[in-house]
Amino acid sequence: MAAAAGAAPARASFALRQAQAELTISRLTEERSLQNRERDALKRDLEMLRKTGGRAIQVGFPFLYVCAVALVALAVGYIIHP
């Protein structure tokens, strides 16, 4: 009789662990599905950006050009300074 009494809690514990495992599996499956949808949406957005050009129009002067002009101006100013 003692063996039968010990088996009932073991079955309940197994059933509880099985239910928790099924819940975890379903949650992970749902998360994976959501991630796949987000990845597909990002791929579509990236493809759309590639098709439309996606490049911003440059406004102003490039930074390297400004630095080069500044260095030349400093050098000329130093040379012609009395």
mmCIF file of C-alpha atoms in Angstrom:
data_model
loop_
_atom_site.group_PDB
_atom_site.id
_atom_site.type_symbol
_atom_site.label_atom_id
_atom_site.label_comp_id
_atom_site.label_asym_id
_atom_site.label_seq_id
_atom_site.Cartn_x
_atom_site.Cartn_y
_atom_site.Cartn_z
ATOM 1 C CA MET A 1 0.000 0.000 0.000
ATOM 2 C CA ALA A 2 2.887 2.381 0.702
ATOM 3 C CA ALA A 3 4.123 1.978 -2.866
ATOM 4 C CA ALA A 4 0.710 2.946 -4.214
ATOM 5 C CA ALA A 5 0.597 6.052 -2.006
ATOM 6 C CA GLY A 6 4.014 7.173 -3.273
ATOM 7 C CA ALA A 7 3.052 6.643 -6.918
ATOM 8 C CA ALA A 8 0.174 9.151 -6.891
ATOM 9 C CA PRO A 9 2.328 12.185 -6.054
ATOM 10 C CA ALA A 10 4.917 11.022 -8.588
ATOM 11 C CA ARG A 11 2.237 10.895 -11.301
ATOM 12 C CA ALA A 12 0.952 14.330 -10.273
ATOM 13 C CA SER A 13 4.499 15.701 -10.337
ATOM 14 C CA PHE A 14 5.077 14.159 -13.768
ATOM 15 C CA ALA A 15 1.812 15.597 -15.083
ATOM 16 C CA LEU A 16 2.721 19.020 -13.715
ATOM 17 C CA ARG A 17 6.177 18.915 -15.294
ATOM 18 C CA GLN A 18 4.669 17.730 -18.578
ATOM 19 C CA ALA A 19 2.153 20.596 -18.564
ATOM 20 C CA GLN A 20 4.920 23.095 -17.820
ATOM 21 C CA ALA A 21 7.046 21.649 -20.618
ATOM 22 C CA GLU A 22 4.151 21.884 -23.089
ATOM 23 C CA LEU A 23 3.522 25.483 -22.012
ATOM 24 C CA THR A 24 7.194 26.334 -22.477
ATOM 25 C CA ILE A 25 7.293 24.668 -25.889
ATOM 26 C CA SER A 26 4.207 26.539 -27.067
ATOM 27 C CA ARG A 27 5.585 29.861 -25.772
ATOM 28 C CA LEU A 28 8.934 29.298 -27.520
ATOM 29 C CA THR A 29 7.177 28.293 -30.726
ATOM 30 C CA GLU A 30 5.120 31.472 -30.590
ATOM 31 C CA GLU A 31 8.239 33.590 -29.974
ATOM 32 C CA ARG A 32 10.015 31.959 -32.909
ATOM 33 C CA SER A 33 7.023 32.635 -35.137
ATOM 34 C CA LEU A 34 6.990 36.289 -34.058
ATOM 35 C CA GLN A 35 10.722 36.619 -34.721
ATOM 36 C CA ASN A 36 10.305 35.094 -38.177
ATOM 37 C CA ARG A 37 7.547 37.597 -39.013
ATOM 38 C CA GLU A 38 9.696 40.498 -37.781
ATOM 39 C CA ARG A 39 12.685 39.248 -39.796
ATOM 40 C CA ASP A 40 10.548 38.967 -42.928
ATOM 41 C CA ALA A 41 9.214 42.508 -42.394
ATOM 42 C CA LEU A 42 12.767 43.829 -42.003
ATOM 43 C CA LYS A 43 13.836 42.021 -45.171
ATOM 44 C CA ARG A 44 10.930 43.620 -47.067
ATOM 45 C CA ASP A 45 11.869 47.050 -45.712
ATOM 46 C CA LEU A 46 15.508 46.551 -46.676
ATOM 47 C CA GLU A 47 14.528 45.433 -50.171
ATOM 48 C CA MET A 48 12.258 48.473 -50.530
ATOM 49 C CA LEU A 49 15.101 50.785 -49.451
ATOM 50 C CA ARG A 50 17.422 49.175 -51.966
ATOM 51 C CA LYS A 51 14.881 49.667 -54.757
ATOM 52 C CA THR A 52 14.116 53.301 -53.909
ATOM 53 C CA GLY A 53 17.762 54.262 -53.600
ATOM 54 C CA GLY A 54 17.685 54.855 -49.880
ATOM 55 C CA ARG A 55 20.489 57.390 -50.088
ATOM 56 C CA ALA A 56 20.031 60.806 -48.611
ATOM 57 C CA ILE A 57 20.998 63.814 -50.659
ATOM 58 C CA GLN A 58 24.245 65.242 -49.359
ATOM 59 C CA VAL A 59 23.887 68.764 -48.048
ATOM 60 C CA GLY A 60 26.963 70.918 -47.489
ATOM 61 C CA PHE A 61 30.620 70.078 -47.912
ATOM 62 C CA PRO A 62 32.289 66.789 -47.021
ATOM 63 C CA PHE A 63 34.163 66.885 -43.729
ATOM 64 C CA LEU A 64 37.494 65.826 -45.272
ATOM 65 C CA TYR A 65 37.272 68.652 -47.832
ATOM 66 C CA VAL A 66 36.694 71.217 -45.063
ATOM 67 C CA CYS A 67 39.698 69.874 -43.119
ATOM 68 C CA ALA A 68 41.940 70.022 -46.205
ATOM 69 C CA VAL A 69 40.905 73.623 -46.966
ATOM 70 C CA ALA A 70 41.511 74.579 -43.319
ATOM 71 C CA LEU A 71 45.012 73.075 -43.375
ATOM 72 C CA VAL A 72 45.872 74.852 -46.617
ATOM 73 C CA ALA A 73 44.538 78.142 -45.224
ATOM 74 C CA LEU A 74 46.617 77.736 -42.050
ATOM 75 C CA ALA A 75 49.742 76.946 -44.028
ATOM 76 C CA VAL A 76 49.285 79.934 -46.342
ATOM 77 C CA GLY A 77 48.485 82.194 -43.402
ATOM 78 C CA TYR A 78 51.592 81.072 -41.543
ATOM 79 C CA ILE A 79 53.785 81.607 -44.616
ATOM 80 C CA ILE A 80 52.533 85.130 -45.434
ATOM 81 C CA HIS A 81 52.348 86.345 -41.832
ATOM 82 C CA PRO A 82 55.006 89.041 -41.270
#
